[in-house]
mmCIF file of C-alpha atoms in Angstrom:
data_model
loop_
_atom_site.group_PDB
_atom_site.id
_atom_site.type_symbol
_atom_site.label_atom_id
_atom_site.label_comp_id
_atom_site.label_asym_id
_atom_site.label_seq_id
_atom_site.Cartn_x
_atom_site.Cartn_y
_atom_site.Cartn_z
ATOM 1 C CA GLN I 1 3.382 -17.866 -6.307
ATOM 2 C CA VAL I 2 2.585 -15.606 -4.198
ATOM 3 C CA GLN I 3 -0.426 -13.840 -3.404
ATOM 4 C CA LEU I 4 -1.679 -10.375 -1.605
ATOM 5 C CA VAL I 5 -5.222 -10.032 -0.483
ATOM 6 C CA GLU I 6 -5.997 -6.568 0.753
ATOM 7 C CA SER I 7 -9.154 -5.853 3.188
ATOM 8 C CA GLY I 8 -10.682 -2.396 5.211
ATOM 9 C CA GLY I 9 -11.359 -0.342 2.827
ATOM 10 C CA GLY I 10 -14.799 1.354 2.696
ATOM 11 C CA SER I 11 -16.699 4.522 3.127
ATOM 12 C CA VAL I 12 -15.974 7.479 5.155
ATOM 13 C CA GLU I 13 -16.504 11.683 5.296
ATOM 14 C CA SER I 14 -13.693 13.747 4.424
ATOM 15 C CA GLY I 15 -11.730 13.870 8.086
ATOM 16 C CA GLY I 16 -12.394 10.190 8.689
ATOM 17 C CA SER I 17 -9.928 7.588 8.788
ATOM 18 C CA LEU I 18 -9.535 3.794 7.951
ATOM 19 C CA ARG I 19 -7.035 0.825 8.032
ATOM 20 C CA LEU I 20 -5.972 -1.903 5.328
ATOM 21 C CA SER I 21 -4.917 -4.934 5.730
ATOM 22 C CA CYS I 22 -2.382 -6.867 3.183
ATOM 23 C CA VAL I 23 -1.664 -10.719 3.796
ATOM 24 C CA VAL I 24 0.752 -12.077 1.702
ATOM 25 C CA SER I 25 0.752 -15.958 1.405
ATOM 26 C CA GLY I 26 2.752 -17.771 -0.724
ATOM 27 C CA ASP I 27 6.080 -18.974 -1.592
ATOM 28 C CA TYR I 28 7.922 -15.854 -0.860
ATOM 29 C CA TYR I 29 11.125 -14.620 0.060
ATOM 30 C CA SER I 30 11.610 -13.184 3.796
ATOM 31 C CA THR I 31 13.300 -9.981 2.215
ATOM 32 C CA TYR I 32 11.346 -7.987 -0.037
ATOM 33 C CA CYS I 33 9.538 -4.203 -0.489
ATOM 34 C CA GLY I 34 6.100 -3.988 0.453
ATOM 35 C CA GLY I 35 3.837 -1.685 -1.003
ATOM 36 C CA TRP I 36 0.337 0.809 -1.021
ATOM 37 C CA LEU I 37 -0.705 2.092 -4.280
ATOM 38 C CA ARG I 38 -3.964 3.600 -5.722
ATOM 39 C CA GLN I 39 -5.676 4.161 -8.897
ATOM 40 C CA ALA I 40 -8.847 6.591 -9.517
ATOM 41 C CA PRO I 41 -10.956 6.159 -12.160
ATOM 42 C CA GLY I 42 -8.887 8.046 -15.522
ATOM 43 C CA LYS I 43 -5.880 8.358 -13.434
ATOM 44 C CA GLU I 44 -2.810 6.284 -13.969
ATOM 45 C CA ARG I 45 -1.737 4.146 -10.548
ATOM 46 C CA GLU I 46 0.003 5.650 -8.035
ATOM 47 C CA GLY I 47 2.875 4.938 -5.167
ATOM 48 C CA VAL I 48 1.172 5.921 -1.522
ATOM 49 C CA ALA I 49 3.728 4.675 0.609
ATOM 50 C CA ALA I 50 5.987 1.252 0.387
ATOM 51 C CA ILE I 51 8.240 -0.171 3.460
ATOM 52 C CA ASP I 52 10.921 -2.191 3.705
ATOM 53 C CA THR I 53 12.211 -5.666 5.989
ATOM 54 C CA ASP I 54 14.543 -3.204 7.985
ATOM 55 C CA GLY I 55 11.690 -0.510 8.217
ATOM 56 C CA VAL I 56 12.948 1.792 6.080
ATOM 57 C CA ILE I 57 9.625 4.100 4.776
ATOM 58 C CA SER I 58 9.107 5.812 1.914
ATOM 59 C CA TYR I 59 5.751 8.142 1.445
ATOM 60 C CA ALA I 60 4.591 9.999 -1.548
ATOM 61 C CA ASP I 61 4.271 13.579 -0.904
ATOM 62 C CA SER I 62 0.482 14.025 -1.296
ATOM 63 C CA VAL I 63 0.198 11.461 1.887
ATOM 64 C CA LYS I 64 2.838 12.291 4.001
ATOM 65 C CA GLY I 65 1.744 13.772 7.541
ATOM 66 C CA ARG I 66 -1.449 11.532 7.082
ATOM 67 C CA PHE I 67 -0.990 7.650 6.492
ATOM 68 C CA THR I 68 0.987 5.321 7.966
ATOM 69 C CA ILE I 69 2.335 2.165 6.779
ATOM 70 C CA ALA I 70 3.474 -1.090 9.257
ATOM 71 C CA ARG I 71 4.104 -4.876 8.658
ATOM 72 C CA ASP I 72 4.546 -7.548 10.732
ATOM 73 C CA ASN I 73 7.500 -9.921 9.513
ATOM 74 C CA SER I 74 6.346 -12.134 11.861
ATOM 75 C CA LYS I 75 2.545 -12.712 9.703
ATOM 76 C CA ILE I 76 3.787 -11.383 6.399
ATOM 77 C CA ALA I 77 1.282 -8.754 6.969
ATOM 78 C CA LEU I 78 1.406 -4.963 5.609
ATOM 79 C CA TYR I 79 -1.000 -2.257 7.238
ATOM 80 C CA LEU I 80 -2.118 1.694 5.330
ATOM 81 C CA GLN I 81 -3.406 3.374 8.656
ATOM 82 C CA MET I 82 -5.033 6.609 6.136
ATOM 83 C CA THR I 83 -5.958 9.420 8.563
ATOM 84 C CA SER I 84 -7.520 12.766 7.692
ATOM 85 C CA LEU I 85 -9.108 11.622 4.961
ATOM 86 C CA ARG I 86 -10.142 13.798 1.450
ATOM 87 C CA PRO I 87 -12.026 12.989 -1.264
ATOM 88 C CA GLU I 88 -9.045 13.115 -3.771
ATOM 89 C CA ASP I 89 -7.815 9.955 -1.781
ATOM 90 C CA SER I 90 -10.293 8.157 -3.251
ATOM 91 C CA ALA I 91 -9.474 5.290 -4.989
ATOM 92 C CA MET I 92 -8.725 2.010 -5.531
ATOM 93 C CA TYR I 93 -6.027 0.461 -2.886
ATOM 94 C CA PHE I 94 -3.386 -2.125 -3.733
ATOM 95 C CA CYS I 95 -0.984 -3.943 -1.883
ATOM 96 C CA ALA I 96 1.933 -5.286 -3.883
ATOM 97 C CA ALA I 97 5.415 -6.427 -3.092
ATOM 98 C CA ILE I 98 9.209 -6.562 -4.418
ATOM 99 C CA GLN I 99 11.594 -9.405 -4.039
ATOM 100 C CA ARG I 100 14.127 -7.297 -3.087
ATOM 101 C CA GLY I 101 15.219 -5.237 0.602
ATOM 102 C CA PHE I 102 15.831 -1.691 -0.251
ATOM 103 C CA CYS I 103 12.098 0.107 -0.762
ATOM 104 C CA SER I 104 13.471 4.141 -1.434
ATOM 105 C CA PRO I 105 12.782 6.322 -3.364
ATOM 106 C CA LEU I 106 9.350 4.933 -3.505
ATOM 107 C CA PRO I 107 9.252 2.959 -6.579
ATOM 108 C CA PRO I 108 7.403 3.621 -9.160
ATOM 109 C CA PRO I 109 4.131 1.061 -10.153
ATOM 110 C CA ASP I 110 5.932 -1.036 -13.205
ATOM 111 C CA ASP I 111 8.653 -2.216 -10.337
ATOM 112 C CA TYR I 112 5.982 -4.348 -8.400
ATOM 113 C CA GLU I 113 5.729 -7.907 -8.931
ATOM 114 C CA SER I 114 3.151 -9.194 -7.041
ATOM 115 C CA TRP I 115 -0.250 -7.297 -6.236
ATOM 116 C CA GLY I 116 -3.086 -7.604 -4.785
ATOM 117 C CA GLN I 117 -6.849 -7.392 -5.897
ATOM 118 C CA GLY I 118 -7.766 -4.583 -4.342
ATOM 119 C CA THR I 119 -9.878 -2.153 -1.757
ATOM 120 C CA ARG I 120 -12.000 0.826 -2.924
ATOM 121 C CA VAL I 121 -11.786 3.170 -0.204
ATOM 122 C CA THR I 122 -14.440 6.420 -1.252
ATOM 123 C CA VAL I 123 -14.076 9.779 0.732
ATOM 124 C CA SER I 124 -17.374 12.306 0.502
ATOM 125 C CA SER I 125 -16.758 15.516 0.849
#
């Protein structure tokens, strides 16, 4: 059983920054694709960024240049540094994983096998 636990969400003003963290635990393979996804009220869940074990990264066009995904393989953790936040970035953010070695192109939500409970991000104008 795999567990993913997110933290770091909160409320910020437009232009602000937040850093999300995700700790992976449980019976997991050393090679996996880790991703961040989000879902705003009334909208479908969408991929934001993903990173594989070798550090190859994919981003959604809407966050390129503003968000940075990283992983710490020794701690089995994922991070998402979010800068220049906009009100349209407001959503529930989820950490998720796929037991495969590649993450490019950005995987669709249905590809992910394990999910965290989510952490809320609210950006006010």
